[in-house]
PDB file of C-alpha atoms and ligand atoms in Angstrom:
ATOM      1  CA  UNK A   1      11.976  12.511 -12.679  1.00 39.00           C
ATOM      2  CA  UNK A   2       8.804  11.420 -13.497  1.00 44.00           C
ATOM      3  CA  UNK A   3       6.758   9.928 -16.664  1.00 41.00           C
ATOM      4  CA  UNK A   4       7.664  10.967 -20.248  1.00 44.00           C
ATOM      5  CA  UNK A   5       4.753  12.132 -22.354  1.00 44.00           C
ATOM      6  CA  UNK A   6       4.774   8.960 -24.500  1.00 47.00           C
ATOM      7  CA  UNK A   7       3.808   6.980 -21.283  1.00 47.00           C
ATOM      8  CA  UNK A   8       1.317   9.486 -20.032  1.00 48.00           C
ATOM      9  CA  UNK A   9      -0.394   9.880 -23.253  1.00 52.00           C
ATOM     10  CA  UNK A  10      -0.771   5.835 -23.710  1.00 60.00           C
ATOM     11  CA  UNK A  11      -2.217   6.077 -19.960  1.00 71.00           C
ATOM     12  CA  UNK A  12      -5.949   5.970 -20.233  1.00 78.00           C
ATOM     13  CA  UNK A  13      -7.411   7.672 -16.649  1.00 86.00           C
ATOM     14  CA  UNK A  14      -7.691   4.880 -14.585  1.00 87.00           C
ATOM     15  CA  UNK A  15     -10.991   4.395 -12.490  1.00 94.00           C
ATOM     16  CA  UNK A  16     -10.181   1.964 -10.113  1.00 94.00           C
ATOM     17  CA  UNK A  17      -8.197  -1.850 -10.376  1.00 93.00           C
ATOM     18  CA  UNK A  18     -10.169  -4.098 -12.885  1.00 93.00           C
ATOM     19  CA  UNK A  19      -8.332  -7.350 -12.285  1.00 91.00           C
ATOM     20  CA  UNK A  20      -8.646  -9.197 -15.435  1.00 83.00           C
ATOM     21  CA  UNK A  21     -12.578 -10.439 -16.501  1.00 77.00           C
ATOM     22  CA  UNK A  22     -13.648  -7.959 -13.857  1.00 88.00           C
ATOM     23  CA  UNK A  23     -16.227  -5.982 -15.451  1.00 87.00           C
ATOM     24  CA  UNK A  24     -17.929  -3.287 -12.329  1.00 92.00           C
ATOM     25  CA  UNK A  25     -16.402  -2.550  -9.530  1.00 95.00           C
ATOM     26  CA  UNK A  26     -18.155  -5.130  -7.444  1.00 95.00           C
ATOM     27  CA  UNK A  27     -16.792  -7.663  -9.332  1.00 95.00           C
ATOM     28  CA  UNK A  28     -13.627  -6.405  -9.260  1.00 95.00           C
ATOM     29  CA  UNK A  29     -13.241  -5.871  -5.298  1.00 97.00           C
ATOM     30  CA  UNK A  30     -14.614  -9.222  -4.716  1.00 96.00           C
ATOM     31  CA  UNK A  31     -11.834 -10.630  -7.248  1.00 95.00           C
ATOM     32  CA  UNK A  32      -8.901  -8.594  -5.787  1.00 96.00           C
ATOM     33  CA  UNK A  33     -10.399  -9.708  -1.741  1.00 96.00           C
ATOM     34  CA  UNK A  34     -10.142 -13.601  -3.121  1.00 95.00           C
ATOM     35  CA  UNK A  35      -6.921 -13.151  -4.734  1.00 93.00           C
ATOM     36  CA  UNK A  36      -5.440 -12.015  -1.647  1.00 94.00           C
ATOM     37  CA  UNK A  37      -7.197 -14.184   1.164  1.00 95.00           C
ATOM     38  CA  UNK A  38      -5.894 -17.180  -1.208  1.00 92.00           C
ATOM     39  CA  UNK A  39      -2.081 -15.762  -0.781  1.00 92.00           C
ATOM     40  CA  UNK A  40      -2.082 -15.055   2.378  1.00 94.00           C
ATOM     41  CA  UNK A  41      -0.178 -18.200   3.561  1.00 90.00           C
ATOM     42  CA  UNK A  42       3.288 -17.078   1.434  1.00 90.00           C
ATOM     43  CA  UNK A  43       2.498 -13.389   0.904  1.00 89.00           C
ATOM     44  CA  UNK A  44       5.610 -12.343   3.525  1.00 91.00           C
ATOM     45  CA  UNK A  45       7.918 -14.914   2.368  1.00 90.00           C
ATOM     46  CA  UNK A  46       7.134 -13.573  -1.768  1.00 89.00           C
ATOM     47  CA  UNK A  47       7.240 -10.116  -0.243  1.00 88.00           C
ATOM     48  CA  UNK A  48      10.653 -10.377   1.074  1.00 89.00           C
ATOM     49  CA  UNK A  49      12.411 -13.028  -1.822  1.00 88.00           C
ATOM     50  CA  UNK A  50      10.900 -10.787  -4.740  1.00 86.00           C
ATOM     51  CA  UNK A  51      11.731  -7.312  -3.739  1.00 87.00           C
ATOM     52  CA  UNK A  52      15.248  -8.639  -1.778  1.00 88.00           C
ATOM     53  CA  UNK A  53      14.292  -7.550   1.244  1.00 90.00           C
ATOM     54  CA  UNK A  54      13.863  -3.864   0.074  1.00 95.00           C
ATOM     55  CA  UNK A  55      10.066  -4.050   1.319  1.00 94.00           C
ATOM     56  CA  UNK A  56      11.285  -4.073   5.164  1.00 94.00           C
ATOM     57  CA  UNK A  57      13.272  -1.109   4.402  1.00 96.00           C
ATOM     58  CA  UNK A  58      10.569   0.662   2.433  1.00 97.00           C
ATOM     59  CA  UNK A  59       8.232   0.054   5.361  1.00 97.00           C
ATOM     60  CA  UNK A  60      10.690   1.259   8.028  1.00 96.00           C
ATOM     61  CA  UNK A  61      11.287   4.493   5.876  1.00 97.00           C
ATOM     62  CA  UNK A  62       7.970   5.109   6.212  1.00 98.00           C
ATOM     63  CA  UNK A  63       7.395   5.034   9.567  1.00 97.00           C
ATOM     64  CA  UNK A  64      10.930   7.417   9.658  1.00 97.00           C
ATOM     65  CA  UNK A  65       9.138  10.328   7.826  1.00 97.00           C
ATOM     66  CA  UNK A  66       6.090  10.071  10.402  1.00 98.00           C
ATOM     67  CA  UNK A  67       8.234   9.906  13.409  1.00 97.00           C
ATOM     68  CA  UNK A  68       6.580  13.182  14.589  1.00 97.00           C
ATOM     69  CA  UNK A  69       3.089  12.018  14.953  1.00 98.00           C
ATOM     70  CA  UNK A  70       3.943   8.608  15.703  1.00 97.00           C
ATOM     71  CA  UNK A  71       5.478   9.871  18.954  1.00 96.00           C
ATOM     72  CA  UNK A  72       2.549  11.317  20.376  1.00 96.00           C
ATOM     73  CA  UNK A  73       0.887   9.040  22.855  1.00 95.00           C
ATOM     74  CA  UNK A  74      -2.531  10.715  21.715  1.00 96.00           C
ATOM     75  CA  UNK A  75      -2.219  10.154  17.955  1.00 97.00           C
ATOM     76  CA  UNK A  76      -4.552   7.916  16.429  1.00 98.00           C
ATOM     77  CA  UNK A  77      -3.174   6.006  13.502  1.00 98.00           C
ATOM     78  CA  UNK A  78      -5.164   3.500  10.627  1.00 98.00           C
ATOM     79  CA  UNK A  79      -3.146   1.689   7.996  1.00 98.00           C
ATOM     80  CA  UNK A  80      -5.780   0.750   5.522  1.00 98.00           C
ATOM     81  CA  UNK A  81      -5.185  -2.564   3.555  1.00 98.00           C
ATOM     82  CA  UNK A  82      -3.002  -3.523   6.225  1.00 98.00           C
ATOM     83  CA  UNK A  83      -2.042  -7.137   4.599  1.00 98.00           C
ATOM     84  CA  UNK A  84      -0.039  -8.711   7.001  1.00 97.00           C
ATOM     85  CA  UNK A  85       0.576  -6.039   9.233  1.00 97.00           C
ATOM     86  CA  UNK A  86       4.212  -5.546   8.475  1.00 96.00           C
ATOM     87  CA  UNK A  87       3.272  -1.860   7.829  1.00 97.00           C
ATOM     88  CA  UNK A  88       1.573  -1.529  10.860  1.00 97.00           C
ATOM     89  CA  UNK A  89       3.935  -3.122  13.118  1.00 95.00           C
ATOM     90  CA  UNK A  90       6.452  -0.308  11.767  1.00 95.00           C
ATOM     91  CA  UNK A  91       4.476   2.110  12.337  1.00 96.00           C
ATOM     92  CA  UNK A  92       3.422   1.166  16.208  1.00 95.00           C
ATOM     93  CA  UNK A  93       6.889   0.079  16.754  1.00 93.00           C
ATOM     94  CA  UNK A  94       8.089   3.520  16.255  1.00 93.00           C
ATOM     95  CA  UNK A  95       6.273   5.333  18.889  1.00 93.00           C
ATOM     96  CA  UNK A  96       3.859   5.695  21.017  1.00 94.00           C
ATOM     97  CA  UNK A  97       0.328   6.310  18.689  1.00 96.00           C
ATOM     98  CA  UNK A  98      -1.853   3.816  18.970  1.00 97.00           C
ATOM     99  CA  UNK A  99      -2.180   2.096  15.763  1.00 97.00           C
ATOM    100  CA  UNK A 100      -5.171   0.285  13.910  1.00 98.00           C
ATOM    101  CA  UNK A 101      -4.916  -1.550  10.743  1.00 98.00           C
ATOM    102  CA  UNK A 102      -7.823  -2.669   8.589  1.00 98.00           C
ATOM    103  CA  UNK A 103      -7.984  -4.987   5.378  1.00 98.00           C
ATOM    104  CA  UNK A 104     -10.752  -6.801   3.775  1.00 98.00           C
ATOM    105  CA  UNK A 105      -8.969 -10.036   2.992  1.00 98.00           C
ATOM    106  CA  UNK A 106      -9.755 -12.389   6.274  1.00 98.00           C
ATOM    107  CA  UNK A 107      -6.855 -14.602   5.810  1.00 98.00           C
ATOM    108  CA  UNK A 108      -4.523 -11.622   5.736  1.00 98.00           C
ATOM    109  CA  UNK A 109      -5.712 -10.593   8.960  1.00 98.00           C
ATOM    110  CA  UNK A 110      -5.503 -13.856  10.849  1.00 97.00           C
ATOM    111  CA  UNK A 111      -1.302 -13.630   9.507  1.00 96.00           C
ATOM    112  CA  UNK A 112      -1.008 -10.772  11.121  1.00 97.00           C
ATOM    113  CA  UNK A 113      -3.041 -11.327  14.262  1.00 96.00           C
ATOM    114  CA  UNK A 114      -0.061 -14.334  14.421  1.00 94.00           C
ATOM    115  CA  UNK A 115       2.744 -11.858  13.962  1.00 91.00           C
ATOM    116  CA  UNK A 116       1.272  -9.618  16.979  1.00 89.00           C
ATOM    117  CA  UNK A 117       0.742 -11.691  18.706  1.00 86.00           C
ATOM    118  CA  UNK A 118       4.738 -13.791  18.392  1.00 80.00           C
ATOM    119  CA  UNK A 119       6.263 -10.227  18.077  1.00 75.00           C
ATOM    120  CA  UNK A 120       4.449  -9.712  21.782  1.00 73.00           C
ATOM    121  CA  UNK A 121       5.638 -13.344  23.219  1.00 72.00           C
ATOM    122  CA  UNK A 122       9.201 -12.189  21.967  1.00 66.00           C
ATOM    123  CA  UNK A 123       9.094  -9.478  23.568  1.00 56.00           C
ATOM    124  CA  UNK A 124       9.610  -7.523  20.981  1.00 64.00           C
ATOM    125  CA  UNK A 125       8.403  -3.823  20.992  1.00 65.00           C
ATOM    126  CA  UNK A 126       5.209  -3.433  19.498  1.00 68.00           C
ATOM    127  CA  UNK A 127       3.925   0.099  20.857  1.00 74.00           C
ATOM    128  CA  UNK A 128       0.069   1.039  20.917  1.00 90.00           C
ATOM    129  CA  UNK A 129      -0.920  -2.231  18.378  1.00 92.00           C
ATOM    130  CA  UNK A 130      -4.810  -1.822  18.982  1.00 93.00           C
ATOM    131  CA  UNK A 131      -5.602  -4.347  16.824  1.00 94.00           C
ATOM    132  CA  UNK A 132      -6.955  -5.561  13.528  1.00 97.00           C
ATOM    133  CA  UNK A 133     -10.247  -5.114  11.714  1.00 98.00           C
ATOM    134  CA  UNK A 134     -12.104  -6.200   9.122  1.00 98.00           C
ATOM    135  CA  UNK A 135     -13.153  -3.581   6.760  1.00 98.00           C
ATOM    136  CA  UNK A 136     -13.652  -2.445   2.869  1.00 98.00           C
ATOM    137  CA  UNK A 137     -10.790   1.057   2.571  1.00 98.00           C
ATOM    138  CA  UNK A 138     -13.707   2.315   0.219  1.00 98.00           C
ATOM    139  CA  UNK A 139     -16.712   2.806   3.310  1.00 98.00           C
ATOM    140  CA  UNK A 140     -14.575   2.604   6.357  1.00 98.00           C
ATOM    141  CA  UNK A 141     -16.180   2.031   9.917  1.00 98.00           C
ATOM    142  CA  UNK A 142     -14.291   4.927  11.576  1.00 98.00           C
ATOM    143  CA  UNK A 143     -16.652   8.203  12.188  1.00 98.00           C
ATOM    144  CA  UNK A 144     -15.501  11.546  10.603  1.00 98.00           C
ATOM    145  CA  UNK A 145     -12.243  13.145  11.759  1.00 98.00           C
ATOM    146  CA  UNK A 146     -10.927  10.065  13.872  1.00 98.00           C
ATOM    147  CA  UNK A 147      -7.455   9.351  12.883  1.00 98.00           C
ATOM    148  CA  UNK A 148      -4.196  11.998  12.875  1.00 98.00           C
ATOM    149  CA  UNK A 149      -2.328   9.999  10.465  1.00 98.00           C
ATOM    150  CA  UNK A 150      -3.843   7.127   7.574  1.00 98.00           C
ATOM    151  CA  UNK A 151      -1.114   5.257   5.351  1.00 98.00           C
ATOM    152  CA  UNK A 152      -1.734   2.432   2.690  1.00 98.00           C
ATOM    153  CA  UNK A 153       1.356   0.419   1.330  1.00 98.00           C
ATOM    154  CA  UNK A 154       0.643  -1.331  -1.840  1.00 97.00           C
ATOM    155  CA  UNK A 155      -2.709  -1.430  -1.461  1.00 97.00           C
ATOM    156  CA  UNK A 156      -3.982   1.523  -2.616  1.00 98.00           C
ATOM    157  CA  UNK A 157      -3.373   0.325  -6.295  1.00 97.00           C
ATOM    158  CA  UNK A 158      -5.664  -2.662  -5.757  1.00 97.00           C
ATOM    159  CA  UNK A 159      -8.896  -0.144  -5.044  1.00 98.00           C
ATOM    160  CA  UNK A 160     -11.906  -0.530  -7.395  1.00 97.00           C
ATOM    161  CA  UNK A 161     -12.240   3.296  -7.271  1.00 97.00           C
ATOM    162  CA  UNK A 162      -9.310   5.446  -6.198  1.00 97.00           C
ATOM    163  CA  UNK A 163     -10.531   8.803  -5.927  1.00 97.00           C
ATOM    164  CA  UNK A 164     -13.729   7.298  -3.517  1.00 98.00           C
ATOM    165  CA  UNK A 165     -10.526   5.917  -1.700  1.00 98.00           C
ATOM    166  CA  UNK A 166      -9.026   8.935  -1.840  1.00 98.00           C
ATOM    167  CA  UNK A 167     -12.380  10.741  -0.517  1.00 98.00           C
ATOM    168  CA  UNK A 168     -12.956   7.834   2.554  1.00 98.00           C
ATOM    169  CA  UNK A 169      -9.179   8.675   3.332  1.00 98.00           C
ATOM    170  CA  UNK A 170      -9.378  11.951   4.073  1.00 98.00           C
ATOM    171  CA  UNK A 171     -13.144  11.867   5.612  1.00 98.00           C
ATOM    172  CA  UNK A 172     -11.412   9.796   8.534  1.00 98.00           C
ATOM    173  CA  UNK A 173      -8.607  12.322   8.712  1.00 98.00           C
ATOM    174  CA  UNK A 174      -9.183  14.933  11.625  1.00 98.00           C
ATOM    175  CA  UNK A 175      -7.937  18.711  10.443  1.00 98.00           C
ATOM    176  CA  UNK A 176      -3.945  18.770  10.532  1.00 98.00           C
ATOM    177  CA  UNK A 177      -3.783  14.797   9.665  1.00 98.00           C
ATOM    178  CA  UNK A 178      -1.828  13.406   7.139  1.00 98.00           C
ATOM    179  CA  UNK A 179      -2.056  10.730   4.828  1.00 98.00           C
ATOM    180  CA  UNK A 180       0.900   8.765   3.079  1.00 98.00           C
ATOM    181  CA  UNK A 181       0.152   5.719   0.185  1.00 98.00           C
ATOM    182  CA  UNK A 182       3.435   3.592  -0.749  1.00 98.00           C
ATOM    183  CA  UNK A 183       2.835   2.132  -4.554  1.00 97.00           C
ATOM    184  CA  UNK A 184       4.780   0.863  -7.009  1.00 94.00           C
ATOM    185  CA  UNK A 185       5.496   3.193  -9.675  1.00 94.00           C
ATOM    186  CA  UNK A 186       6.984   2.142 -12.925  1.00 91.00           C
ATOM    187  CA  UNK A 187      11.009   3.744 -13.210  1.00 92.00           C
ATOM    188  CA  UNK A 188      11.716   5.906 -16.033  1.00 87.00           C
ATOM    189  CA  UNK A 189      15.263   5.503 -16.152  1.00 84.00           C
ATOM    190  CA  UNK A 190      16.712   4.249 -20.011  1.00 84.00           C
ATOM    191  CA  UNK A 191      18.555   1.261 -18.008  1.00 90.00           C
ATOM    192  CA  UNK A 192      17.140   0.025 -15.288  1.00 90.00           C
ATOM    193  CA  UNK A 193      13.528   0.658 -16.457  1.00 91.00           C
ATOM    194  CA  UNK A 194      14.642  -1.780 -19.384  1.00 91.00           C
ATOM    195  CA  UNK A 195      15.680  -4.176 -16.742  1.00 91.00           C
ATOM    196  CA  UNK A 196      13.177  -3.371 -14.347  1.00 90.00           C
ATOM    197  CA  UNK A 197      10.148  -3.880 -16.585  1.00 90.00           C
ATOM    198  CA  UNK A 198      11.984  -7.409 -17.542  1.00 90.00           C
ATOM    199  CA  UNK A 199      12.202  -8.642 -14.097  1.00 90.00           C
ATOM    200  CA  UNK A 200       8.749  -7.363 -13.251  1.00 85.00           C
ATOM    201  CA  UNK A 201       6.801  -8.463 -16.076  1.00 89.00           C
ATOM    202  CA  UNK A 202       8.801 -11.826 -17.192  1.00 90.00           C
ATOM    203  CA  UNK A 203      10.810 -13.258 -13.870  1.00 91.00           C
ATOM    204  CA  UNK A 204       8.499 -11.840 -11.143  1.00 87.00           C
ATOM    205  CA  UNK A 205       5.171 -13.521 -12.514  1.00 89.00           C
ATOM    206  CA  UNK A 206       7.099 -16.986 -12.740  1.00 91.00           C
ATOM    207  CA  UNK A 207       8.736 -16.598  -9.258  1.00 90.00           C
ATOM    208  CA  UNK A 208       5.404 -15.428  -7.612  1.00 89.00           C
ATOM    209  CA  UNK A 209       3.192 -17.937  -9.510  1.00 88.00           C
ATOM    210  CA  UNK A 210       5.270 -21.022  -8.989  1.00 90.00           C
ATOM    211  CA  UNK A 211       5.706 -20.289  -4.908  1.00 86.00           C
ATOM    212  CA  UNK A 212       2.283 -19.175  -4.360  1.00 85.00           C
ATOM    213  CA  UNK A 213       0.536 -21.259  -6.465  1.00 85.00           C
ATOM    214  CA  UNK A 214      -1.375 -17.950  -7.850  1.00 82.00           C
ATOM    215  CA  UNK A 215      -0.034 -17.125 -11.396  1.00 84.00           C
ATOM    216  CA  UNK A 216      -2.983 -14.957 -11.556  1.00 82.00           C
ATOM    217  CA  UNK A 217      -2.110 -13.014  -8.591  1.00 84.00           C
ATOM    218  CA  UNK A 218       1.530 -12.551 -10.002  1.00 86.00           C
ATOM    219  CA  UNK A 219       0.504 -11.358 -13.401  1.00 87.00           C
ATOM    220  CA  UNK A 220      -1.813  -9.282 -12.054  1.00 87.00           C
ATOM    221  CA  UNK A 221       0.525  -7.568  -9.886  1.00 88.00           C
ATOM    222  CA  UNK A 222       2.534  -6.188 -12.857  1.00 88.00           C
ATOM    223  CA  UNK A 223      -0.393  -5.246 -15.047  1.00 90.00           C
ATOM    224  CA  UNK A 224      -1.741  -3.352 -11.970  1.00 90.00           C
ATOM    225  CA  UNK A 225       1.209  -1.230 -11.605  1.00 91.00           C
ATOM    226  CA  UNK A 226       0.901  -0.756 -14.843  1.00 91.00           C
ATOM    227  CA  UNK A 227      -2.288   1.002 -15.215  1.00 92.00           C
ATOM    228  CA  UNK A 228      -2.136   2.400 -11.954  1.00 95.00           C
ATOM    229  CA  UNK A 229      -1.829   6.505 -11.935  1.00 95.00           C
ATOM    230  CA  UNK A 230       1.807   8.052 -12.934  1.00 94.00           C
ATOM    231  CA  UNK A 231       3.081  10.227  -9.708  1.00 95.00           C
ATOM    232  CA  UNK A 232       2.007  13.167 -11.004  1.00 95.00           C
ATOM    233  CA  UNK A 233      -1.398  12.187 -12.070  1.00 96.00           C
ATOM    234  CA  UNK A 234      -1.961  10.537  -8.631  1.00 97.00           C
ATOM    235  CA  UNK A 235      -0.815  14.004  -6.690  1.00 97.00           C
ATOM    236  CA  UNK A 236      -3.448  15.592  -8.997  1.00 97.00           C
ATOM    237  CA  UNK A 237      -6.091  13.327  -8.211  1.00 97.00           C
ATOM    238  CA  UNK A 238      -5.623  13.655  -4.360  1.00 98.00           C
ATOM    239  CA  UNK A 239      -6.054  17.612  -4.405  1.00 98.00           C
ATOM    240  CA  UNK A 240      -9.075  17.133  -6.417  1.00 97.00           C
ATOM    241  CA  UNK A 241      -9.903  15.105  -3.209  1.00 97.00           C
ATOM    242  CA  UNK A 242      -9.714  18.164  -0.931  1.00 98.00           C
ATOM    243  CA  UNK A 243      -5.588  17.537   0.005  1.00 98.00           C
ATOM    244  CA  UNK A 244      -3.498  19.790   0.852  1.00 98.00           C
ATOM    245  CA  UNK A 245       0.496  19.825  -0.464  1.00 96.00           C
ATOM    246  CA  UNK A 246       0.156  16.428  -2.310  1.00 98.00           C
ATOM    247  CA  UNK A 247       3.575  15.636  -2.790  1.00 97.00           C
ATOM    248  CA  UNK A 248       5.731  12.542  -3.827  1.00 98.00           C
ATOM    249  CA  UNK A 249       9.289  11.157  -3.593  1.00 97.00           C
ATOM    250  CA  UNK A 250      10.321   8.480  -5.531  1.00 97.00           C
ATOM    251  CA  UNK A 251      12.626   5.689  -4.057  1.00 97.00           C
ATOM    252  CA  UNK A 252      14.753   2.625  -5.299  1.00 94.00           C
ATOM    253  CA  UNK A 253      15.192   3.735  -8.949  1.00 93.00           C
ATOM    254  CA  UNK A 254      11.646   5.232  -9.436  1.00 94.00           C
ATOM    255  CA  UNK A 255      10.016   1.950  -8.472  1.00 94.00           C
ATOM    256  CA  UNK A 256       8.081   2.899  -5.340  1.00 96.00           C
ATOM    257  CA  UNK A 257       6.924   6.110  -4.763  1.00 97.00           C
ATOM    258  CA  UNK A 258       5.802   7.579  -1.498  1.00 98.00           C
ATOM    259  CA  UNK A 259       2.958  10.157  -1.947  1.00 98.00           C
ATOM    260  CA  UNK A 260       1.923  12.122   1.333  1.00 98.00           C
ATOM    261  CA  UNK A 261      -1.042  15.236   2.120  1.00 98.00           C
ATOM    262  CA  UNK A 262      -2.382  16.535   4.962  1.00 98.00           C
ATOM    263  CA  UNK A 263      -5.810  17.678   5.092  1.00 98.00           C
ATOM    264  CA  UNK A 264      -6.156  21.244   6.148  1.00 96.00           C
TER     265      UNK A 264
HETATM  266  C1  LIG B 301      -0.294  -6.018  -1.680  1.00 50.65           C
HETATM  267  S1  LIG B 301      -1.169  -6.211  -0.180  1.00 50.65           S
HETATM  268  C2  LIG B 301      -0.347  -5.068   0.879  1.00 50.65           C
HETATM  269  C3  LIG B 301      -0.403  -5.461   2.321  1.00 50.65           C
HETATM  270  C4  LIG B 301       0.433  -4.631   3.258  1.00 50.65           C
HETATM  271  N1  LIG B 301      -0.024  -3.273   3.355  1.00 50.65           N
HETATM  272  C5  LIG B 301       1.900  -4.685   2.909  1.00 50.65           C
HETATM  273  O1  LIG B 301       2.537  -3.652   2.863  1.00 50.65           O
HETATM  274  O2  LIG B 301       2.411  -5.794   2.728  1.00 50.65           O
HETATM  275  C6  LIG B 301      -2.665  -5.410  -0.530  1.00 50.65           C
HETATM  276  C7  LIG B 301      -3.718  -5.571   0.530  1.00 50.65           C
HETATM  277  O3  LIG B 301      -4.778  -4.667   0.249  1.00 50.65           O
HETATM  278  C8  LIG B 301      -5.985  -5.288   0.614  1.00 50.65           C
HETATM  279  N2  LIG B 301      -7.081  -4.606  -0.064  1.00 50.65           N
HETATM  280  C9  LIG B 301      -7.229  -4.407  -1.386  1.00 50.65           C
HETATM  281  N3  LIG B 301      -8.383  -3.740  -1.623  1.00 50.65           N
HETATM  282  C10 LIG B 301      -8.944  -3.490  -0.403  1.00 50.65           C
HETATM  283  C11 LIG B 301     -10.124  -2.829   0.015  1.00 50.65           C
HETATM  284  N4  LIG B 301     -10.983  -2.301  -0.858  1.00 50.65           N
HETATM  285  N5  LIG B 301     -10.374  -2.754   1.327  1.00 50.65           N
HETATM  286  C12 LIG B 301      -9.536  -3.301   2.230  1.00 50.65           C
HETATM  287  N6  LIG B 301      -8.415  -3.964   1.899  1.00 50.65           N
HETATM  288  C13 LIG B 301      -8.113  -4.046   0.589  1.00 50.65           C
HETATM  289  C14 LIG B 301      -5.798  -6.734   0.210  1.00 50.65           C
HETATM  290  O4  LIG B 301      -6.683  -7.588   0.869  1.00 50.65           O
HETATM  291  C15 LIG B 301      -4.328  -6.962   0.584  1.00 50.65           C
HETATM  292  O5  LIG B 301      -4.208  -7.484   1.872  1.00 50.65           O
END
């Protein structure tokens, strides 16, 4: 399914994001936090006109293959690098967990304090929502053990240091809790990685730049996915982290990958 040796081998192991000119991991979370607070205003609308309206979808899969915990009324649930919330709101819409979800960009936050908040004046289900809070994925304010279930969509990539993400993950899992990331990946496919990698690297960048107003946050979305961990070498990394059954399954060609362990 998954990487050819050529791609792995050109791969060097990848520490954390570096967003370009970021030299230390410092630097680079405070780059990646300003990047996003500045996009926060069109992230949804970008979200939905550059991946067609797949990312709903995606999302809403998600919360599918965790129906079973999200149903029970005493699960505790944290989406780290919660954006906008749209993960979040899947995820508490599905059951009856209570759901938290955490990001360190403020602006993203206040979006989806918005969308709570009009999805509750509409009426519209939105389970357990506990709320939002402000906090780095890398030191987490949750004690030990708190949370049953932890998932990350396309924000895991954007970590200065993924295995210390991977280790603050499952310290906030309790025994029996599971943990799912959604990423990008990059599709393997002869075809439509050809035509993939054209729209990612050459239309998406314009699209994004030119509606957002942040080429750099465009560009930087491709060359992130780019030296973000292959499948594989992701699974790997989150057994080294104590997980148990890392496992993946790639969706939509190969170009989002859904990786998922429980902690024993
Ligand atoms: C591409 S957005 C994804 C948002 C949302 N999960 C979604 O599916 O649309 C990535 C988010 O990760 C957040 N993020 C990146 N690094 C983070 C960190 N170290 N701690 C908390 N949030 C972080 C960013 O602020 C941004 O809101």
């Amino acid at each position: 399914v998954n990487s050819s040796p050529r791609i792995a081998a050109a791969k060097p192991v990848a520490v954390g994001a570096r967003p370009d000119g970021a030299t230390g991991e410092q630097e680079a979370s405070a780059r990646v936090r300003e990047m996003f607070g500045g996009i926060a205003p069109r992230y949804d609308l970008l979200n939905h006109v550059l991946s067609l309206s797949l990312d709903r979808l995606w999302r809403r899969r998600v919360a599918r293959r965790f129906r079973k915990v999200l149903e029970r009324a005493d699960a505790r649930v944290l989406d780290v690098c919660c954006g906008t919330g749209d993960l979040t709101l899947a995820l508490a819409r599905r059951g009856d967990a209570s759901v938290i979800g955490s990001d360190f960009a403020h602006p993203m936050l206040v979006r989806a304090e918005q969308k709570s908040q009009s999805a509750a004046n509409g009426d519209r289900r939105h389970g357990k929502l506990v709320g939002y809070i402000e906090a780095d994925a890398l030191s987490l304010p949750f004690a030990d053990a708190s949370f049953d279930l932890v998932t990350a969509a396309f924000g895991f990539r954007n970590l200065a240091n993924y295995d210390r993400g991977l280790l603050e993950l499952f310290r906030v899992l309790r025994p029996g809790g599971q943990m799912a990331i959604l990423e990008f990946a990059e599709p393997q496919g002869a075809i439509f990685g050809r035509l993939y990698r054209f729209y990612f690297r050459r239309i998406l960048p314009r699209i994004g730049g030119a509606i957002s107003g942040s080429s750099f946050a465009y560009s930087y979305l491709p060359n992130s996915v780019g030296k973000f961990p292959a499948p594989q070498e992701l699974a790997q990394r989150m057994a080294a982290a104590g997980f148990s059954e890392p496992k993946f399954e790639l969706w939509t060609g190969g170009s989002v990958a859904l990786h998922r362990a429980t902690k024993k």
